[in-house]
PDB file of N, CA and C in Angstrom:
ATOM      1  N   MET B1499      12.797  -1.367 -44.205  1.00 75.00           N
ATOM      2  CA  MET B1499      12.235  -0.845 -42.987  1.00 75.00           C
ATOM      3  C   MET B1499      11.017  -1.913 -42.731  1.00 75.00           C
ATOM      4  N   SER B1500      10.962  -2.105 -41.345  1.00 81.00           N
ATOM      5  CA  SER B1500       9.912  -2.953 -40.948  1.00 81.00           C
ATOM      6  C   SER B1500       8.567  -2.361 -40.613  1.00 81.00           C
ATOM      7  N   LEU B1501       7.518  -2.832 -40.942  1.00 85.00           N
ATOM      8  CA  LEU B1501       6.119  -2.350 -40.147  1.00 85.00           C
ATOM      9  C   LEU B1501       6.020  -2.769 -38.999  1.00 85.00           C
ATOM     10  N   LEU B1502       6.347  -3.881 -38.524  1.00 86.00           N
ATOM     11  CA  LEU B1502       6.280  -4.291 -37.185  1.00 86.00           C
ATOM     12  C   LEU B1502       7.671  -5.008 -36.699  1.00 86.00           C
ATOM     13  N   GLU B1503       8.265  -4.633 -35.554  1.00 86.00           N
ATOM     14  CA  GLU B1503       9.388  -5.199 -35.146  1.00 86.00           C
ATOM     15  C   GLU B1503       9.186  -5.796 -33.572  1.00 86.00           C
ATOM     16  N   VAL B1504       9.418  -6.926 -33.303  1.00 88.00           N
ATOM     17  CA  VAL B1504       9.276  -7.407 -31.993  1.00 88.00           C
ATOM     18  C   VAL B1504      10.375  -8.003 -31.409  1.00 88.00           C
ATOM     19  N   ARG B1505      11.043  -7.541 -30.273  1.00 86.00           N
ATOM     20  CA  ARG B1505      12.306  -8.230 -29.958  1.00 86.00           C
ATOM     21  C   ARG B1505      12.225  -8.522 -28.446  1.00 86.00           C
ATOM     22  N   ASN B1506      12.469  -9.694 -28.162  1.00 86.00           N
ATOM     23  CA  ASN B1506      12.561 -10.334 -26.875  1.00 86.00           C
ATOM     24  C   ASN B1506      11.336 -10.152 -25.909  1.00 86.00           C
ATOM     25  N   LEU B1507      10.172 -10.661 -26.584  1.00 89.00           N
ATOM     26  CA  LEU B1507       8.885 -10.494 -25.996  1.00 89.00           C
ATOM     27  C   LEU B1507       8.845 -11.486 -24.914  1.00 89.00           C
ATOM     28  N   HIS B1508       8.512 -11.029 -23.751  1.00 89.00           N
ATOM     29  CA  HIS B1508       8.284 -12.043 -22.465  1.00 89.00           C
ATOM     30  C   HIS B1508       6.801 -11.897 -21.939  1.00 89.00           C
ATOM     31  N   THR B1509       6.049 -12.718 -21.708  1.00 90.00           N
ATOM     32  CA  THR B1509       4.815 -12.475 -21.157  1.00 90.00           C
ATOM     33  C   THR B1509       4.527 -13.489 -19.955  1.00 90.00           C
ATOM     34  N   GLU B1510       4.130 -13.030 -18.874  1.00 90.00           N
ATOM     35  CA  GLU B1510       3.970 -13.988 -17.761  1.00 90.00           C
ATOM     36  C   GLU B1510       2.760 -13.796 -17.180  1.00 90.00           C
ATOM     37  N   LEU B1511       1.931 -14.852 -16.744  1.00 89.00           N
ATOM     38  CA  LEU B1511       0.583 -14.781 -15.996  1.00 89.00           C
ATOM     39  C   LEU B1511       0.806 -15.082 -14.510  1.00 89.00           C
ATOM     40  N   VAL B1512       0.326 -14.172 -13.667  1.00 89.00           N
ATOM     41  CA  VAL B1512       0.505 -14.612 -12.383  1.00 89.00           C
ATOM     42  C   VAL B1512      -0.775 -15.204 -11.827  1.00 89.00           C
ATOM     43  N   THR B1513      -0.628 -16.544 -11.329  1.00 89.00           N
ATOM     44  CA  THR B1513      -1.882 -17.396 -10.862  1.00 89.00           C
ATOM     45  C   THR B1513      -1.754 -17.681  -9.348  1.00 89.00           C
ATOM     46  N   PRO B1514      -2.603 -18.271  -8.877  1.00 91.00           N
ATOM     47  CA  PRO B1514      -2.520 -18.659  -7.392  1.00 91.00           C
ATOM     48  C   PRO B1514      -1.628 -19.660  -7.097  1.00 91.00           C
ATOM     49  N   HIS B1515      -1.193 -20.493  -8.112  1.00 93.00           N
ATOM     50  CA  HIS B1515      -0.347 -21.581  -7.992  1.00 93.00           C
ATOM     51  C   HIS B1515       0.910 -21.160  -8.523  1.00 93.00           C
ATOM     52  N   GLY B1516       1.353 -19.895  -8.766  1.00 92.00           N
ATOM     53  CA  GLY B1516       2.763 -19.429  -9.280  1.00 92.00           C
ATOM     54  C   GLY B1516       2.640 -18.704 -10.708  1.00 92.00           C
ATOM     55  N   THR B1517       3.637 -18.520 -11.077  1.00 90.00           N
ATOM     56  CA  THR B1517       3.757 -17.628 -12.467  1.00 90.00           C
ATOM     57  C   THR B1517       3.995 -18.628 -13.423  1.00 90.00           C
ATOM     58  N   VAL B1518       3.252 -18.398 -14.706  1.00 90.00           N
ATOM     59  CA  VAL B1518       3.300 -19.268 -15.785  1.00 90.00           C
ATOM     60  C   VAL B1518       3.886 -18.287 -17.031  1.00 90.00           C
ATOM     61  N   LYS B1519       5.031 -18.868 -17.688  1.00 90.00           N
ATOM     62  CA  LYS B1519       5.577 -18.021 -18.737  1.00 90.00           C
ATOM     63  C   LYS B1519       4.714 -18.585 -20.010  1.00 90.00           C
ATOM     64  N   ALA B1520       4.035 -17.508 -20.568  1.00 90.00           N
ATOM     65  CA  ALA B1520       2.963 -17.613 -21.611  1.00 90.00           C
ATOM     66  C   ALA B1520       3.819 -17.355 -22.963  1.00 90.00           C
ATOM     67  N   VAL B1521       4.816 -16.512 -22.940  1.00 91.00           N
ATOM     68  CA  VAL B1521       5.662 -16.107 -24.089  1.00 91.00           C
ATOM     69  C   VAL B1521       7.089 -15.931 -23.421  1.00 91.00           C
ATOM     70  N   ASN B1522       8.036 -16.618 -24.188  1.00 91.00           N
ATOM     71  CA  ASN B1522       9.251 -16.583 -23.599  1.00 91.00           C
ATOM     72  C   ASN B1522      10.351 -16.047 -24.525  1.00 91.00           C
ATOM     73  N   GLY B1523      10.568 -14.971 -24.828  1.00 90.00           N
ATOM     74  CA  GLY B1523      11.585 -14.333 -25.647  1.00 90.00           C
ATOM     75  C   GLY B1523      11.625 -14.303 -26.980  1.00 90.00           C
ATOM     76  N   ILE B1524      10.275 -14.168 -27.706  1.00 90.00           N
ATOM     77  CA  ILE B1524      10.095 -14.313 -29.206  1.00 90.00           C
ATOM     78  C   ILE B1524      10.588 -12.950 -29.919  1.00 90.00           C
ATOM     79  N   ASP B1525      11.118 -13.183 -31.040  1.00 91.00           N
ATOM     80  CA  ASP B1525      11.668 -12.167 -31.915  1.00 91.00           C
ATOM     81  C   ASP B1525      11.062 -12.283 -33.289  1.00 91.00           C
ATOM     82  N   PHE B1526      10.553 -11.265 -34.124  1.00 91.00           N
ATOM     83  CA  PHE B1526      10.233 -11.265 -35.394  1.00 91.00           C
ATOM     84  C   PHE B1526       9.995  -9.834 -35.819  1.00 91.00           C
ATOM     85  N   GLN B1527       9.936  -9.831 -37.314  1.00 91.00           N
ATOM     86  CA  GLN B1527       9.763  -8.457 -37.776  1.00 91.00           C
ATOM     87  C   GLN B1527       8.821  -8.789 -39.137  1.00 91.00           C
ATOM     88  N   VAL B1528       7.917  -7.878 -39.581  1.00 89.00           N
ATOM     89  CA  VAL B1528       7.298  -7.907 -40.600  1.00 89.00           C
ATOM     90  C   VAL B1528       7.446  -6.807 -41.377  1.00 89.00           C
ATOM     91  N   SER B1529       7.892  -6.948 -42.681  1.00 88.00           N
ATOM     92  CA  SER B1529       8.287  -5.851 -43.728  1.00 88.00           C
ATOM     93  C   SER B1529       7.231  -5.687 -44.623  1.00 88.00           C
ATOM     94  N   PRO B1530       7.032  -4.335 -45.195  1.00 85.00           N
ATOM     95  CA  PRO B1530       5.907  -4.018 -46.257  1.00 85.00           C
ATOM     96  C   PRO B1530       5.865  -5.222 -47.255  1.00 85.00           C
ATOM     97  N   GLY B1531       4.541  -5.664 -47.417  1.00 87.00           N
ATOM     98  CA  GLY B1531       4.190  -6.856 -48.451  1.00 87.00           C
ATOM     99  C   GLY B1531       4.398  -8.112 -47.953  1.00 87.00           C
ATOM    100  N   GLU B1532       4.902  -8.230 -46.719  1.00 90.00           N
ATOM    101  CA  GLU B1532       4.954  -9.458 -46.164  1.00 90.00           C
ATOM    102  C   GLU B1532       3.747 -10.009 -45.235  1.00 90.00           C
ATOM    103  N   VAL B1533       3.677 -11.313 -45.158  1.00 91.00           N
ATOM    104  CA  VAL B1533       2.674 -11.663 -44.177  1.00 91.00           C
ATOM    105  C   VAL B1533       3.250 -12.673 -43.211  1.00 91.00           C
ATOM    106  N   LEU B1534       2.922 -12.614 -41.916  1.00 92.00           N
ATOM    107  CA  LEU B1534       3.468 -13.523 -40.968  1.00 92.00           C
ATOM    108  C   LEU B1534       2.362 -14.186 -40.365  1.00 92.00           C
ATOM    109  N   ALA B1535       2.450 -15.606 -40.296  1.00 94.00           N
ATOM    110  CA  ALA B1535       1.582 -16.320 -39.542  1.00 94.00           C
ATOM    111  C   ALA B1535       2.152 -17.166 -38.250  1.00 94.00           C
ATOM    112  N   LEU B1536       1.408 -16.995 -37.267  1.00 94.00           N
ATOM    113  CA  LEU B1536       2.058 -17.591 -35.880  1.00 94.00           C
ATOM    114  C   LEU B1536       1.367 -19.060 -35.971  1.00 94.00           C
ATOM    115  N   VAL B1537       2.090 -19.945 -35.968  1.00 95.00           N
ATOM    116  CA  VAL B1537       1.597 -21.579 -36.258  1.00 95.00           C
ATOM    117  C   VAL B1537       2.157 -22.138 -34.874  1.00 95.00           C
ATOM    118  N   GLY B1538       1.532 -22.995 -34.318  1.00 95.00           N
ATOM    119  CA  GLY B1538       1.967 -23.925 -33.246  1.00 95.00           C
ATOM    120  C   GLY B1538       0.970 -24.680 -32.476  1.00 95.00           C
ATOM    121  N   GLU B1539       1.468 -25.512 -31.713  1.00 96.00           N
ATOM    122  CA  GLU B1539       0.354 -26.461 -30.947  1.00 96.00           C
ATOM    123  C   GLU B1539      -0.492 -25.475 -29.925  1.00 96.00           C
ATOM    124  N   SER B1540      -1.660 -26.069 -29.684  1.00 95.00           N
ATOM    125  CA  SER B1540      -2.461 -25.392 -28.650  1.00 95.00           C
ATOM    126  C   SER B1540      -1.895 -25.103 -27.381  1.00 95.00           C
ATOM    127  N   GLY B1541      -2.049 -23.988 -27.016  1.00 91.00           N
ATOM    128  CA  GLY B1541      -1.224 -23.594 -25.585  1.00 91.00           C
ATOM    129  C   GLY B1541       0.130 -23.031 -26.029  1.00 91.00           C
ATOM    130  N   SER B1542       0.509 -22.955 -27.155  1.00 93.00           N
ATOM    131  CA  SER B1542       2.147 -22.589 -27.418  1.00 93.00           C
ATOM    132  C   SER B1542       2.434 -20.932 -27.437  1.00 93.00           C
ATOM    133  N   GLY B1543       1.317 -20.273 -27.059  1.00 92.00           N
ATOM    134  CA  GLY B1543       1.472 -18.810 -27.100  1.00 92.00           C
ATOM    135  C   GLY B1543       1.255 -18.066 -28.137  1.00 92.00           C
ATOM    136  N   LYS B1544       0.583 -18.405 -29.085  1.00 94.00           N
ATOM    137  CA  LYS B1544       0.106 -17.596 -30.179  1.00 94.00           C
ATOM    138  C   LYS B1544      -0.694 -16.463 -29.841  1.00 94.00           C
ATOM    139  N   SER B1545      -1.897 -16.618 -29.090  1.00 94.00           N
ATOM    140  CA  SER B1545      -2.811 -15.669 -28.793  1.00 94.00           C
ATOM    141  C   SER B1545      -2.209 -14.714 -28.012  1.00 94.00           C
ATOM    142  N   MET B1546      -1.321 -15.170 -26.732  1.00 91.00           N
ATOM    143  CA  MET B1546      -0.685 -14.351 -25.796  1.00 91.00           C
ATOM    144  C   MET B1546       0.315 -13.350 -26.471  1.00 91.00           C
ATOM    145  N   THR B1547       0.995 -13.884 -27.518  1.00 91.00           N
ATOM    146  CA  THR B1547       1.816 -13.028 -28.493  1.00 91.00           C
ATOM    147  C   THR B1547       1.133 -11.924 -28.819  1.00 91.00           C
ATOM    148  N   ALA B1548      -0.156 -12.173 -29.757  1.00 91.00           N
ATOM    149  CA  ALA B1548      -0.801 -11.272 -30.411  1.00 91.00           C
ATOM    150  C   ALA B1548      -1.258 -10.175 -29.495  1.00 91.00           C
ATOM    151  N   LEU B1549      -1.817 -10.711 -28.310  1.00 90.00           N
ATOM    152  CA  LEU B1549      -2.589  -9.815 -27.149  1.00 90.00           C
ATOM    153  C   LEU B1549      -1.566  -8.866 -26.493  1.00 90.00           C
ATOM    154  N   SER B1550      -0.310  -9.531 -26.456  1.00 87.00           N
ATOM    155  CA  SER B1550       1.025  -8.695 -25.564  1.00 87.00           C
ATOM    156  C   SER B1550       1.086  -7.538 -26.571  1.00 87.00           C
ATOM    157  N   ILE B1551       1.348  -7.829 -28.075  1.00 86.00           N
ATOM    158  CA  ILE B1551       1.738  -6.684 -28.801  1.00 86.00           C
ATOM    159  C   ILE B1551       0.531  -5.596 -28.973  1.00 86.00           C
ATOM    160  N   MET B1552      -0.677  -6.082 -28.990  1.00 85.00           N
ATOM    161  CA  MET B1552      -1.663  -4.930 -28.968  1.00 85.00           C
ATOM    162  C   MET B1552      -2.171  -4.506 -27.475  1.00 85.00           C
ATOM    163  N   GLY B1553      -1.378  -4.983 -26.444  1.00 83.00           N
ATOM    164  CA  GLY B1553      -1.708  -4.369 -25.235  1.00 83.00           C
ATOM    165  C   GLY B1553      -3.022  -4.583 -24.610  1.00 83.00           C
ATOM    166  N   LEU B1554      -3.566  -5.872 -24.805  1.00 87.00           N
ATOM    167  CA  LEU B1554      -4.922  -6.422 -24.663  1.00 87.00           C
ATOM    168  C   LEU B1554      -4.836  -7.445 -23.504  1.00 87.00           C
ATOM    169  N   LEU B1555      -3.769  -7.594 -22.590  1.00 86.00           N
ATOM    170  CA  LEU B1555      -3.498  -8.575 -21.673  1.00 86.00           C
ATOM    171  C   LEU B1555      -4.425  -8.444 -20.424  1.00 86.00           C
ATOM    172  N   PRO B1556      -4.796  -9.602 -19.681  1.00 84.00           N
ATOM    173  CA  PRO B1556      -5.435  -9.373 -18.454  1.00 84.00           C
ATOM    174  C   PRO B1556      -4.537  -8.697 -17.407  1.00 84.00           C
ATOM    175  N   LYS B1557      -5.084  -8.270 -16.244  1.00 85.00           N
ATOM    176  CA  LYS B1557      -4.230  -7.468 -15.317  1.00 85.00           C
ATOM    177  C   LYS B1557      -3.528  -8.327 -14.515  1.00 85.00           C
ATOM    178  N   ASN B1558      -3.503  -9.600 -14.484  1.00 84.00           N
ATOM    179  CA  ASN B1558      -2.656 -10.494 -13.883  1.00 84.00           C
ATOM    180  C   ASN B1558      -1.319 -10.924 -14.734  1.00 84.00           C
ATOM    181  N   THR B1559      -1.015 -10.048 -15.546  1.00 86.00           N
ATOM    182  CA  THR B1559      -0.084 -10.442 -16.537  1.00 86.00           C
ATOM    183  C   THR B1559       1.139  -9.322 -16.412  1.00 86.00           C
ATOM    184  N   HIS B1560       2.340  -9.815 -16.470  1.00 79.00           N
ATOM    185  CA  HIS B1560       3.641  -8.982 -16.616  1.00 79.00           C
ATOM    186  C   HIS B1560       4.252  -9.276 -17.861  1.00 79.00           C
ATOM    187  N   LYS B1561       4.761  -8.314 -18.429  1.00 74.00           N
ATOM    188  CA  LYS B1561       5.129  -8.170 -19.739  1.00 74.00           C
ATOM    189  C   LYS B1561       6.544  -7.415 -19.884  1.00 74.00           C
ATOM    190  N   SER B1562       7.591  -7.643 -20.666  1.00 76.00           N
ATOM    191  CA  SER B1562       8.415  -6.811 -20.925  1.00 76.00           C
ATOM    192  C   SER B1562       8.769  -7.063 -22.529  1.00 76.00           C
ATOM    193  N   ARG B1563       8.783  -5.887 -23.293  1.00 61.00           N
ATOM    194  CA  ARG B1563       8.808  -6.074 -24.627  1.00 61.00           C
ATOM    195  C   ARG B1563       9.382  -4.622 -25.275  1.00 61.00           C
ATOM    196  N   LEU B1564       9.898  -5.163 -26.533  1.00 67.00           N
ATOM    197  CA  LEU B1564      10.274  -3.845 -27.226  1.00 67.00           C
ATOM    198  C   LEU B1564       9.455  -4.064 -28.684  1.00 67.00           C
ATOM    199  N   VAL B1565       8.408  -3.196 -28.878  1.00 69.00           N
ATOM    200  CA  VAL B1565       7.678  -3.207 -30.065  1.00 69.00           C
ATOM    201  C   VAL B1565       7.773  -2.011 -30.843  1.00 69.00           C
ATOM    202  N   LYS B1566       8.219  -1.968 -31.968  1.00 69.00           N
ATOM    203  CA  LYS B1566       8.436  -0.956 -32.862  1.00 69.00           C
ATOM    204  C   LYS B1566       7.520  -1.143 -34.208  1.00 69.00           C
ATOM    205  N   TYR B1567       6.742  -0.011 -34.407  1.00 67.00           N
ATOM    206  CA  TYR B1567       5.765  -0.359 -35.422  1.00 67.00           C
ATOM    207  C   TYR B1567       5.513   1.016 -36.270  1.00 67.00           C
ATOM    208  N   VAL B1568       4.970   0.854 -37.612  1.00 62.00           N
ATOM    209  CA  VAL B1568       4.684   2.030 -38.379  1.00 62.00           C
ATOM    210  C   VAL B1568       3.224   2.040 -38.535  1.00 62.00           C
ATOM    211  N   LEU B1569       2.715   3.428 -38.288  1.00 57.00           N
ATOM    212  CA  LEU B1569       1.301   3.473 -38.471  1.00 57.00           C
ATOM    213  C   LEU B1569       1.093   4.253 -39.876  1.00 57.00           C
ATOM    214  N   ILE B1570       0.265   3.518 -40.580  1.00 55.00           N
ATOM    215  CA  ILE B1570       0.121   4.125 -42.095  1.00 55.00           C
ATOM    216  C   ILE B1570      -1.307   5.021 -41.732  1.00 55.00           C
ATOM    217  N   LYS B1571      -1.039   6.348 -41.856  1.00 50.00           N
ATOM    218  CA  LYS B1571      -2.262   7.422 -41.619  1.00 50.00           C
ATOM    219  C   LYS B1571      -2.070   8.406 -42.683  1.00 50.00           C
ATOM    220  N   ARG B1572      -3.425   8.422 -43.617  1.00 47.00           N
ATOM    221  CA  ARG B1572      -3.495   9.445 -44.588  1.00 47.00           C
ATOM    222  C   ARG B1572      -2.243   9.264 -45.499  1.00 47.00           C
ATOM    223  N   LYS B1573      -1.979   8.042 -45.863  1.00 47.00           N
ATOM    224  CA  LYS B1573      -0.831   7.649 -46.935  1.00 47.00           C
ATOM    225  C   LYS B1573       0.473   8.279 -46.470  1.00 47.00           C
ATOM    226  N   SER B1574       0.743   8.362 -45.182  1.00 48.00           N
ATOM    227  CA  SER B1574       2.074   8.829 -44.770  1.00 48.00           C
ATOM    228  C   SER B1574       2.447   7.758 -43.741  1.00 48.00           C
ATOM    229  N   LEU B1575       3.944   7.563 -43.697  1.00 50.00           N
ATOM    230  CA  LEU B1575       4.240   6.573 -42.688  1.00 50.00           C
ATOM    231  C   LEU B1575       4.772   7.300 -41.424  1.00 50.00           C
ATOM    232  N   VAL B1576       4.367   6.959 -40.301  1.00 51.00           N
ATOM    233  CA  VAL B1576       4.783   7.510 -38.917  1.00 51.00           C
ATOM    234  C   VAL B1576       5.292   6.615 -38.219  1.00 51.00           C
ATOM    235  N   TRP B1577       6.441   6.705 -37.540  1.00 51.00           N
ATOM    236  CA  TRP B1577       7.341   5.586 -36.773  1.00 51.00           C
ATOM    237  C   TRP B1577       6.966   5.795 -35.363  1.00 51.00           C
ATOM    238  N   LYS B1578       6.556   4.825 -34.770  1.00 54.00           N
ATOM    239  CA  LYS B1578       6.019   4.696 -33.364  1.00 54.00           C
ATOM    240  C   LYS B1578       7.088   3.755 -32.716  1.00 54.00           C
ATOM    241  N   ARG B1579       7.480   3.933 -31.303  1.00 55.00           N
ATOM    242  CA  ARG B1579       8.133   3.062 -30.636  1.00 55.00           C
ATOM    243  C   ARG B1579       7.686   2.863 -29.210  1.00 55.00           C
ATOM    244  N   LYS B1580       7.447   1.733 -28.859  1.00 54.00           N
ATOM    245  CA  LYS B1580       6.848   1.362 -27.493  1.00 54.00           C
ATOM    246  C   LYS B1580       7.519   0.500 -26.712  1.00 54.00           C
ATOM    247  N   SER B1581       8.149   0.807 -25.656  1.00 53.00           N
ATOM    248  CA  SER B1581       8.732   0.021 -24.838  1.00 53.00           C
ATOM    249  C   SER B1581       8.178  -0.145 -23.468  1.00 53.00           C
ATOM    250  N   ILE B1582       7.851  -1.309 -22.964  1.00 52.00           N
ATOM    251  CA  ILE B1582       7.228  -1.520 -21.771  1.00 52.00           C
ATOM    252  C   ILE B1582       8.253  -2.468 -20.970  1.00 52.00           C
ATOM    253  N   THR B1583       8.437  -2.054 -19.699  1.00 47.00           N
ATOM    254  CA  THR B1583       9.288  -3.215 -18.866  1.00 47.00           C
ATOM    255  C   THR B1583       8.485  -3.306 -17.684  1.00 47.00           C
TER     256      THR B1583
END
């Protein structure tokens, strides 16, 4: 069982000069007890990946994703599934 599962995450920013692909098809999952680190060069999409998952992107952003996560609430596990196209 994964606590977080991200499949085929794409995030694009619309600018006056065209569209910029900030995240292009990333997949990962985090299981209980695991730690995931997003590592990469400056501008590689680490922050945009995190912001996409949390739904905290600017208004000029288009995203498509499938994010499945488990909320831990009062010591019980609750499955949530969020799909935005």
